[in-house]
Short mmCIF file of C-alpha atoms and ligand atoms in Angstrom, two decimals:
data_model
loop_
_atom_site.label_atom_id
_atom_site.label_comp_id
_atom_site.label_asym_id
_atom_site.label_seq_id
_atom_site.Cartn_x
_atom_site.Cartn_y
_atom_site.Cartn_z
CA UNK A 1 151.84 33.88 -2.12
CA UNK A 2 153.63 34.90 1.05
CA UNK A 3 153.33 31.32 2.36
CA UNK A 4 155.86 30.24 -0.25
CA UNK A 5 158.34 32.74 1.07
CA UNK A 6 161.00 31.33 3.36
CA UNK A 7 163.35 33.96 4.74
CA UNK A 8 166.70 33.16 6.26
CA UNK A 9 167.44 36.04 8.62
CA UNK A 10 171.08 36.26 9.69
CA UNK A 11 171.98 38.61 12.51
CA UNK A 12 175.17 39.84 14.09
CA UNK A 13 175.19 38.40 17.64
CA UNK A 14 174.86 41.76 19.43
CA UNK A 15 171.79 43.08 21.26
CA UNK A 16 171.39 46.11 18.99
CA UNK A 17 171.23 43.79 15.95
CA UNK A 18 169.23 40.92 17.41
CA UNK A 19 166.37 43.12 18.66
CA UNK A 20 165.35 44.75 15.37
CA UNK A 21 166.03 41.50 13.47
CA UNK A 22 163.67 39.53 15.72
CA UNK A 23 161.05 42.24 15.43
CA UNK A 24 161.38 42.11 11.64
CA UNK A 25 160.94 38.33 11.88
CA UNK A 26 157.74 38.74 13.91
CA UNK A 27 156.30 41.19 11.37
CA UNK A 28 157.02 38.94 8.39
CA UNK A 29 155.79 35.82 10.20
CA UNK A 30 152.53 37.63 10.81
CA UNK A 31 152.31 38.29 7.08
CA UNK A 32 152.51 34.54 6.48
CA UNK A 33 156.18 34.06 5.60
CA UNK A 34 158.32 31.28 7.04
CA UNK A 35 161.31 32.67 8.91
CA UNK A 36 164.49 31.01 10.13
CA UNK A 37 166.59 33.18 12.44
CA UNK A 38 170.29 32.49 12.52
CA UNK A 39 172.95 33.93 14.79
CA UNK A 40 175.78 32.63 16.90
CA UNK A 41 175.29 29.69 19.25
CA UNK A 42 176.52 31.74 22.24
CA UNK A 43 173.87 34.40 21.60
CA UNK A 44 171.07 31.87 21.15
CA UNK A 45 172.12 30.14 24.38
CA UNK A 46 171.98 33.45 26.26
CA UNK A 47 168.72 34.60 24.75
CA UNK A 48 165.66 34.37 26.89
CA UNK A 49 163.30 31.49 26.26
CA UNK A 50 160.99 34.05 24.73
CA UNK A 51 162.68 33.69 21.33
CA UNK A 52 161.97 29.96 21.15
CA UNK A 53 158.32 30.74 21.91
CA UNK A 54 157.77 33.15 19.01
CA UNK A 55 155.11 31.29 17.01
CA UNK A 56 156.53 29.91 13.80
CA UNK A 57 160.09 31.18 14.25
CA UNK A 58 162.80 28.58 13.62
CA UNK A 59 166.14 29.16 15.32
CA UNK A 60 169.31 28.10 13.51
CA UNK A 61 172.36 28.76 15.71
CA UNK A 62 175.88 28.40 14.37
CA UNK A 63 179.19 28.28 16.16
CA UNK A 64 181.22 31.42 15.56
CA UNK A 65 184.22 29.90 17.31
CA UNK A 66 183.36 31.71 20.57
CA UNK A 67 180.74 29.40 22.05
CA UNK A 68 181.31 30.71 25.57
CA UNK A 69 180.65 34.22 24.31
CA UNK A 70 182.85 37.06 23.16
CA UNK A 71 184.14 39.39 25.87
CA UNK A 72 186.18 42.58 25.65
CA UNK A 73 189.19 40.47 26.73
CA UNK A 74 189.13 38.90 23.25
CA UNK A 75 190.59 40.54 20.17
CA UNK A 76 187.73 42.04 18.17
CA UNK A 77 189.42 41.57 14.79
CA UNK A 78 190.01 37.86 15.48
CA UNK A 79 186.37 37.57 16.48
CA UNK A 80 185.13 39.27 13.30
CA UNK A 81 187.28 36.97 11.18
CA UNK A 82 186.10 33.86 13.01
CA UNK A 83 182.47 34.99 12.76
CA UNK A 84 182.88 35.48 9.03
CA UNK A 85 184.63 32.16 8.39
CA UNK A 86 182.38 30.04 10.59
CA UNK A 87 179.23 31.97 9.67
CA UNK A 88 179.77 31.73 5.89
CA UNK A 89 180.31 27.98 6.12
CA UNK A 90 177.34 27.46 8.43
CA UNK A 91 174.96 29.55 6.34
CA UNK A 92 176.09 27.80 3.13
CA UNK A 93 175.54 24.40 4.72
CA UNK A 94 172.15 25.42 6.07
CA UNK A 95 170.99 26.68 2.68
CA UNK A 96 172.13 23.47 0.95
CA UNK A 97 170.54 21.24 3.60
CA UNK A 98 167.22 23.05 3.31
CA UNK A 99 167.32 22.75 -0.45
CA UNK A 100 167.89 18.99 -0.21
CA UNK A 101 164.85 18.71 2.04
CA UNK A 102 162.74 20.69 -0.41
CA UNK A 103 162.43 23.57 2.10
CA UNK A 104 164.59 26.00 0.23
CA UNK A 105 165.15 29.56 1.37
CA UNK A 106 163.71 32.06 -1.07
CA UNK A 107 165.38 35.14 0.42
CA UNK A 108 168.23 35.96 2.78
CA UNK A 109 168.00 39.05 4.99
CA UNK A 110 171.21 39.96 6.82
CA UNK A 111 171.98 42.57 9.43
CA UNK A 112 174.64 45.30 9.47
CA UNK A 113 178.21 43.92 9.78
CA UNK A 114 177.10 40.51 8.41
CA UNK A 115 178.40 41.30 4.91
CA UNK A 116 179.44 37.69 4.41
CA UNK A 117 175.82 36.51 4.47
CA UNK A 118 175.18 38.81 1.49
CA UNK A 119 178.22 37.30 -0.19
CA UNK A 120 176.99 33.75 0.44
CA UNK A 121 173.59 34.74 -0.98
CA UNK A 122 175.25 36.15 -4.11
CA UNK A 123 177.32 32.99 -4.56
CA UNK A 124 174.34 30.68 -4.11
CA UNK A 125 172.21 32.95 -6.28
CA UNK A 126 169.61 33.55 -3.61
CA UNK A 127 168.22 37.08 -3.56
CA UNK A 128 169.19 38.96 -0.43
CA UNK A 129 168.48 42.20 1.38
CA UNK A 130 170.45 44.17 3.93
CA UNK A 131 168.57 45.05 7.12
CA UNK A 132 170.37 48.24 8.17
CA UNK A 133 170.03 48.84 11.91
CA UNK A 134 171.36 52.40 12.02
CA UNK A 135 169.74 55.60 10.72
CA UNK A 136 169.47 56.14 6.97
CA UNK A 137 171.56 59.28 7.54
CA UNK A 138 174.49 57.15 8.73
CA UNK A 139 174.20 54.88 5.70
CA UNK A 140 174.30 57.97 3.51
CA UNK A 141 177.35 59.36 5.32
CA UNK A 142 179.20 56.06 4.78
CA UNK A 143 178.11 56.03 1.15
CA UNK A 144 179.52 59.49 0.57
CA UNK A 145 182.68 58.63 2.45
CA UNK A 146 183.47 55.70 0.18
CA UNK A 147 182.40 57.48 -2.96
CA UNK A 148 184.48 60.52 -2.03
CA UNK A 149 181.94 63.06 -3.27
CA UNK A 150 182.35 64.98 -0.07
CA UNK A 151 185.40 66.39 1.61
CA UNK A 152 185.65 64.53 4.90
CA UNK A 153 188.84 66.19 6.03
CA UNK A 154 187.06 68.51 8.46
CA UNK A 155 189.64 67.79 11.09
CA UNK A 156 189.33 71.24 12.64
CA UNK A 157 185.68 70.67 13.18
CA UNK A 158 184.60 72.84 10.29
CA UNK A 159 181.05 72.35 9.15
CA UNK A 160 180.48 69.98 6.22
CA UNK A 161 177.44 70.03 3.96
CA UNK A 162 175.97 66.81 2.64
CA UNK A 163 174.12 66.97 -0.67
CA UNK A 164 170.40 66.52 -0.14
CA UNK A 165 170.66 66.39 3.65
CA UNK A 166 169.25 69.31 5.63
CA UNK A 167 171.88 68.89 8.30
CA UNK A 168 175.41 70.17 8.68
CA UNK A 169 177.91 67.86 10.34
CA UNK A 170 181.29 68.45 11.91
CA UNK A 171 183.91 65.73 12.09
CA UNK A 172 182.93 65.07 15.72
CA UNK A 173 179.46 64.12 14.42
CA UNK A 174 180.76 61.48 12.00
CA UNK A 175 180.57 57.80 12.87
CA UNK A 176 183.56 57.25 15.16
CA UNK A 177 185.33 54.95 12.69
CA UNK A 178 185.78 57.93 10.35
CA UNK A 179 187.33 60.06 13.04
CA UNK A 180 191.09 60.19 13.37
CA UNK A 181 190.75 59.40 17.09
CA UNK A 182 189.24 55.96 16.36
CA UNK A 183 191.37 53.31 18.11
CA UNK A 184 193.33 50.96 15.83
CA UNK A 185 191.44 47.94 17.16
CA UNK A 186 188.43 49.22 15.19
CA UNK A 187 190.35 49.44 11.93
CA UNK A 188 188.31 46.47 10.71
CA UNK A 189 185.12 48.54 10.69
CA UNK A 190 185.46 50.85 7.67
CA UNK A 191 186.40 48.01 5.28
CA UNK A 192 183.29 46.14 6.47
CA UNK A 193 181.02 49.11 5.74
CA UNK A 194 182.69 49.52 2.33
CA UNK A 195 182.12 45.84 1.65
CA UNK A 196 178.41 46.30 2.35
CA UNK A 197 178.16 48.57 -0.68
CA UNK A 198 180.33 46.29 -2.85
CA UNK A 199 178.12 43.30 -2.05
CA UNK A 200 174.97 45.27 -2.80
CA UNK A 201 176.47 46.30 -6.13
CA UNK A 202 177.38 42.73 -6.99
CA UNK A 203 173.83 41.59 -6.18
CA UNK A 204 172.34 43.74 -8.93
CA UNK A 205 171.05 47.19 -9.70
CA UNK A 206 168.92 49.33 -7.40
CA UNK A 207 169.10 46.93 -4.46
CA UNK A 208 166.62 47.40 -1.68
CA UNK A 209 167.88 48.20 1.79
CA UNK A 210 165.49 47.81 4.72
CA UNK A 211 166.11 50.47 7.34
CA UNK A 212 164.89 50.62 10.94
CA UNK A 213 163.59 54.15 10.50
CA UNK A 214 160.48 55.80 9.10
CA UNK A 215 159.68 58.31 6.41
CA UNK A 216 158.75 61.27 8.59
CA UNK A 217 161.93 60.85 10.61
CA UNK A 218 164.46 60.72 7.76
CA UNK A 219 162.60 61.71 4.62
CA UNK A 220 165.60 63.23 2.85
CA UNK A 221 168.22 60.71 3.96
CA UNK A 222 166.05 57.78 2.84
CA UNK A 223 165.91 59.30 -0.63
CA UNK A 224 169.44 60.68 -0.80
CA UNK A 225 171.12 57.70 -2.50
CA UNK A 226 169.69 57.17 -5.98
CA UNK A 227 171.67 54.01 -6.46
CA UNK A 228 169.73 52.02 -3.84
CA UNK A 229 166.14 51.76 -2.83
CA UNK A 230 166.04 52.47 0.91
CA UNK A 231 162.80 51.46 2.60
CA UNK A 232 161.97 52.72 6.09
CA UNK A 233 160.19 49.84 7.83
CA UNK A 234 160.56 50.97 11.44
CA UNK A 235 160.35 51.50 14.23
CA UNK A 236 161.00 47.80 14.73
CA UNK A 237 159.58 47.77 18.25
CA UNK A 238 157.32 45.24 20.01
CA UNK A 239 153.73 46.02 19.16
CA UNK A 240 152.56 46.65 22.75
CA UNK A 241 154.80 49.74 22.89
CA UNK A 242 153.94 50.98 19.42
CA UNK A 243 150.62 50.32 17.70
CA UNK A 244 149.16 48.04 20.38
CA UNK A 245 147.82 45.68 17.69
CA UNK A 246 149.33 42.77 19.56
CA UNK A 247 149.18 43.61 23.29
CA UNK A 248 150.94 40.33 24.09
CA UNK A 249 154.02 41.43 22.14
CA UNK A 250 155.68 43.10 25.12
CA UNK A 251 159.34 42.27 24.51
CA UNK A 252 161.70 41.70 21.63
CA UNK A 253 162.28 38.18 22.88
CA UNK A 254 166.02 38.20 22.36
CA UNK A 255 167.52 39.64 25.55
CA UNK A 256 171.11 38.44 25.99
CA UNK A 257 171.06 39.43 29.66
CA UNK A 258 168.21 38.49 31.95
CA UNK A 259 166.26 40.86 34.15
CA UNK A 260 167.00 39.84 37.76
CA UNK A 261 165.89 42.86 39.78
CA UNK A 262 162.36 44.22 39.96
CA UNK A 263 162.21 47.99 39.53
CA UNK A 264 158.52 48.49 38.76
CA UNK A 265 157.45 49.12 42.37
CA UNK A 266 160.24 51.65 42.68
CA UNK A 267 159.21 53.39 39.40
CA UNK A 268 155.56 53.34 40.49
CA UNK A 269 156.50 55.15 43.69
CA UNK A 270 157.98 58.13 41.82
CA UNK A 271 156.30 61.31 40.58
CA UNK A 272 155.38 61.74 36.96
CA UNK A 273 158.33 62.70 34.71
CA UNK A 274 160.69 62.83 37.69
CA UNK A 275 163.01 59.87 36.97
CA UNK A 276 166.21 59.85 34.91
CA UNK A 277 166.69 56.53 33.12
CA UNK A 278 170.39 55.86 32.47
CA UNK A 279 171.63 53.18 30.06
CA UNK A 280 174.92 53.57 28.28
CA UNK A 281 175.08 50.59 25.95
CA UNK A 282 175.16 46.84 26.09
CA UNK A 283 178.68 46.76 24.68
CA UNK A 284 180.89 49.66 25.69
CA UNK A 285 182.24 50.15 29.17
CA UNK A 286 183.26 53.45 30.74
CA UNK A 287 186.42 54.31 32.64
CA UNK A 288 186.23 54.45 36.44
CA UNK A 289 186.71 58.22 36.31
CA UNK A 290 183.87 58.65 33.83
CA UNK A 291 181.55 56.44 35.90
CA UNK A 292 182.27 58.58 38.97
CA UNK A 293 181.55 61.81 37.10
CA UNK A 294 178.22 60.49 35.84
CA UNK A 295 177.34 59.32 39.34
CA UNK A 296 178.24 62.72 40.83
CA UNK A 297 176.24 64.47 38.10
CA UNK A 298 173.20 62.34 38.95
CA UNK A 299 173.58 63.19 42.64
CA UNK A 300 173.91 66.88 41.77
CA UNK A 301 170.69 66.68 39.76
CA UNK A 302 168.85 65.64 42.94
CA UNK A 303 166.47 63.58 40.85
CA UNK A 304 165.69 59.88 41.24
CA UNK A 305 167.40 57.70 38.67
CA UNK A 306 167.30 54.14 37.40
CA UNK A 307 170.74 53.19 36.06
CA UNK A 308 171.43 50.03 34.07
CA UNK A 309 175.01 49.08 34.71
CA UNK A 310 176.93 45.97 35.57
CA UNK A 311 179.91 48.04 36.67
CA UNK A 312 178.49 49.79 39.72
CA UNK A 313 181.19 48.13 41.84
CA UNK A 314 183.69 50.62 40.38
CA UNK A 315 181.89 53.48 42.19
CA UNK A 316 183.52 54.53 45.44
CA UNK A 317 180.43 56.02 47.10
CA UNK A 318 177.81 53.49 46.13
CA UNK A 319 175.90 53.37 49.44
CA UNK A 320 175.14 57.10 49.52
CA UNK A 321 174.38 57.03 45.81
CA UNK A 322 171.81 54.26 46.10
CA UNK A 323 169.63 56.39 48.40
CA UNK A 324 168.68 58.52 45.43
CA UNK A 325 168.48 55.94 42.75
CA UNK A 326 168.32 52.33 41.78
CA UNK A 327 170.99 50.36 39.97
CA UNK A 328 170.02 47.31 37.95
CA UNK A 329 172.07 44.99 35.75
CA UNK A 330 169.37 44.88 33.05
CA UNK A 331 165.80 46.00 32.48
CA UNK A 332 163.15 45.93 29.82
CA UNK A 333 164.13 49.28 28.35
CA UNK A 334 160.82 49.82 26.59
CA UNK A 335 158.88 49.04 29.74
CA UNK A 336 160.96 51.65 31.58
CA UNK A 337 160.83 54.30 28.83
CA UNK A 338 157.07 54.02 28.58
CA UNK A 339 156.59 54.38 32.36
CA UNK A 340 154.94 57.72 33.26
CA UNK A 341 157.54 58.51 35.94
CA UNK A 342 160.42 58.60 33.43
CA UNK A 343 161.23 62.15 32.36
CA UNK A 344 164.61 61.81 30.66
CA UNK A 345 166.86 59.17 29.10
CA UNK A 346 170.61 59.53 29.61
CA UNK A 347 171.67 57.37 26.68
CA UNK A 348 174.79 56.35 24.77
CA UNK A 349 172.57 56.97 21.70
CA UNK A 350 172.81 53.52 20.17
CA UNK A 351 170.29 53.54 17.35
CA UNK A 352 167.75 51.26 19.02
CA UNK A 353 167.85 53.37 22.16
CA UNK A 354 167.35 56.54 20.08
CA UNK A 355 164.37 55.19 18.20
CA UNK A 356 162.93 53.74 21.43
CA UNK A 357 163.23 57.18 23.07
CA UNK A 358 161.32 58.70 20.15
CA UNK A 359 158.61 56.02 20.22
CA UNK A 360 158.19 56.60 23.96
CA UNK A 361 158.21 60.39 23.68
CA UNK A 362 161.07 60.71 26.19
CA UNK A 363 163.64 63.51 25.75
CA UNK A 364 167.30 62.59 26.01
CA UNK A 365 170.70 63.62 27.24
CA UNK A 366 173.05 61.96 24.77
CA UNK A 367 176.45 60.62 25.68
CA UNK A 368 177.71 58.98 22.46
CA UNK A 369 180.66 56.63 22.72
CA UNK A 370 181.49 55.19 19.32
CA UNK A 371 180.23 53.78 15.98
CA UNK A 372 177.10 55.58 14.72
CA UNK A 373 176.38 57.10 18.14
CA UNK A 374 177.92 60.57 17.52
CA UNK A 375 175.78 61.00 14.38
CA UNK A 376 172.69 59.70 16.19
CA UNK A 377 173.28 62.19 19.02
CA UNK A 378 173.61 65.02 16.51
CA UNK A 379 170.32 64.00 14.88
CA UNK A 380 168.53 63.87 18.24
CA UNK A 381 169.86 67.25 19.27
CA UNK A 382 169.73 69.30 16.08
CA UNK A 383 167.33 67.57 13.72
CA UNK A 384 164.65 65.93 15.83
CA UNK A 385 165.34 68.38 18.67
CA UNK A 386 164.44 65.99 21.47
CA UNK A 387 167.55 66.43 23.56
CA UNK A 388 171.10 67.56 23.93
CA UNK A 389 174.55 66.08 23.75
CA UNK A 390 176.97 66.19 26.68
CA UNK A 391 180.18 68.08 26.02
CA UNK A 392 183.46 66.54 27.13
CA UNK A 393 186.03 68.61 28.97
CA UNK A 394 189.71 68.67 27.95
CA UNK A 395 190.97 65.13 28.33
CA UNK A 396 187.77 63.69 26.90
CA UNK A 397 185.94 63.16 30.20
CA UNK A 398 182.41 64.52 30.65
CA UNK A 399 182.38 66.17 34.06
CA UNK A 400 179.65 65.93 36.70
CA UNK A 401 178.66 69.62 36.29
CA UNK A 402 177.99 69.08 32.61
CA UNK A 403 175.84 66.01 33.34
CA UNK A 404 173.81 67.95 35.92
CA UNK A 405 173.56 71.03 33.66
CA UNK A 406 172.12 69.07 30.72
CA UNK A 407 169.73 67.08 32.93
CA UNK A 408 168.45 70.33 34.36
CA UNK A 409 167.86 71.84 30.92
CA UNK A 410 166.10 68.75 29.55
CA UNK A 411 163.94 68.10 32.65
CA UNK A 412 163.58 71.63 33.99
CA UNK A 413 160.78 74.11 33.55
CA UNK A 414 162.60 76.38 31.07
CA UNK A 415 161.64 76.95 27.46
CA UNK A 416 164.36 74.67 26.03
CA UNK A 417 163.22 71.69 28.07
CA UNK A 418 159.60 72.46 27.28
CA UNK A 419 160.37 72.47 23.54
CA UNK A 420 162.27 69.19 23.72
CA UNK A 421 159.37 67.52 25.51
CA UNK A 422 156.98 68.88 22.85
CA UNK A 423 159.19 67.55 20.06
CA UNK A 424 159.45 64.17 21.77
CA UNK A 425 155.65 63.94 21.94
CA UNK A 426 155.42 64.85 18.26
CA UNK A 427 157.79 62.02 17.23
CA UNK A 428 155.90 59.56 19.39
CA UNK A 429 152.76 60.25 17.38
CA UNK A 430 154.58 60.15 14.03
CA UNK A 431 156.28 56.85 14.92
CA UNK A 432 152.92 55.24 15.62
CA UNK A 433 151.48 56.71 12.42
CA UNK A 434 154.28 55.11 10.39
CA UNK A 435 153.40 51.55 11.44
CA UNK A 436 149.64 51.72 11.43
CA UNK A 437 147.62 50.36 8.50
CA UNK A 438 148.47 52.56 5.50
CA UNK A 439 151.39 54.25 7.33
CA UNK A 440 154.67 54.60 5.44
CA UNK A 441 156.52 51.72 7.16
CA UNK A 442 153.48 49.46 6.96
CA UNK A 443 153.16 50.14 3.23
CA UNK A 444 156.91 49.68 2.68
CA UNK A 445 157.05 46.36 4.49
CA UNK A 446 154.05 45.04 2.57
CA UNK A 447 155.59 46.32 -0.65
CA UNK A 448 158.86 44.57 0.14
CA UNK A 449 157.09 41.29 0.88
CA UNK A 450 155.00 41.57 -2.30
CA UNK A 451 158.13 42.10 -4.31
CA UNK A 452 160.13 39.23 -2.87
CA UNK A 453 157.20 36.91 -3.31
CA UNK A 454 155.86 38.28 -6.60
CA UNK A 455 159.08 38.22 -8.58
CA UNK A 456 159.70 34.72 -7.27
CA UNK A 457 163.13 35.97 -6.68
CA UNK A 458 164.49 36.61 -10.17
CA UNK A 459 168.15 37.05 -9.47
CA UNK A 460 170.34 39.45 -11.43
CA UNK A 461 174.06 38.98 -11.04
N1 UDP B 1 168.24 47.14 26.31
C1 UDP B 1 167.37 46.56 27.20
N2 UDP B 1 167.64 46.64 28.52
C2 UDP B 1 168.72 47.27 29.01
C3 UDP B 1 169.61 47.87 28.10
C4 UDP B 1 169.33 47.80 26.74
O1 UDP B 1 166.34 45.98 26.83
O2 UDP B 1 168.89 47.28 30.23
C5 UDP B 1 167.94 47.04 24.87
C6 UDP B 1 167.45 48.34 24.29
O3 UDP B 1 166.05 48.43 24.45
C7 UDP B 1 167.89 48.25 22.83
C8 UDP B 1 169.13 47.37 22.88
O4 UDP B 1 169.14 46.74 24.15
O5 UDP B 1 166.88 47.65 22.06
C9 UDP B 1 170.42 48.15 22.75
O6 UDP B 1 170.57 48.59 21.45
P1 UDP B 1 171.25 49.98 21.10
O7 UDP B 1 171.29 50.09 19.61
O8 UDP B 1 170.57 51.07 21.81
O9 UDP B 1 172.69 49.90 21.72
P2 UDP B 1 173.89 48.86 21.69
O10 UDP B 1 173.80 48.17 23.00
O11 UDP B 1 173.71 47.95 20.52
O12 UDP B 1 175.08 49.74 21.60
#
């Protein structure tokens, strides 16, 4: 009985983690489960009221030691340590308190980077499942990296084959943490990804991993690791933008930044497929020089653009620039991507943005910065064929000409652009198919729920 299922869902306090986690919560709530969503106090405070209005969802914030929020001025390694220490204690206390009240959690689901929640679950002997919020391909690449079945030394950008994966990668396509150019401040990352596998192995054999992807998108990668049972349950996207089953589900409900500027009238005033939507990540920030090159590239394109950035003040020619486009500090990305005037997405290729571009049928120009983004950009360009990746000049900066060149190819009337738009439309249909009744993600999610309820959580340690 799903009603007896009480899931504790623990998410990393970043936008790219909170969004799919909340969407997962909504899906399982609709199936009758009880769900408690836990993340840092600072994130919950910043989240829109929408989260507290999700019917049935209980919020359980914990202090991660950074109650006024983490900023790039803080040391990321200190933050990760504090999050782990405070989070482990808080989740342990929450589990014990619920048990005392006879409301015990029957399953813990934890997001990428929240390894410690899996560890707490193992210690308290509560079954747990990782909710992986990157492509299955990236999980597979990490798996191979730590198991050393593949030679990852392709420093000179030679092509590397991955068993079972119909895609060749060069070192520049690897997750940034594997690349020798990865800054030392991110040295914490690879041990965390390694720990994910260790915790799964300690939890028992053939652990399930829920992935925000779908069968048609990553058929081979989902099946590439025999040791685990990967289940594509995505796209984890509000229903109104996907299957339309719940037309009132028009936002994730977990925005950490609030929309303050209205852009809909502006979008409505533009021709079909004429607008470039630019959003380069909720976390990373670009150098002044890089911002200027992107801005010049947009001007060169002569197309209207909607750019999400909170760093527009670094641009030296902002007045002239604003004649052609609109700059906003935040938007509802899905609302924008599904608007008929949007013809291209200039994206940092964070995984949610990638999957949202596919769901909306919008081709992309990819400008990956770090983490899984280089691999995601490679997949978009060479596997799903819905866009192209910007090439950096010597010195690592992507120049204005390159931005304008790629925008022209993706949005122009040539055969390449035409093919990308066709591919984007194809993935839009397949994404919807995956979540409809009987679709692969729908079946997988039901199967997962049946299993966690049916077995009444027999725990193998
Ligand atoms: N997003 C949004 N409005 C914005 C910018 C981003 O709603 O103005 C959302 C976007 O739809 C996505 C998430 O924020 O769901 C960003 O996740 P992603 O994995 O793309 O990138 P991250 O910011 O985590 O690097």
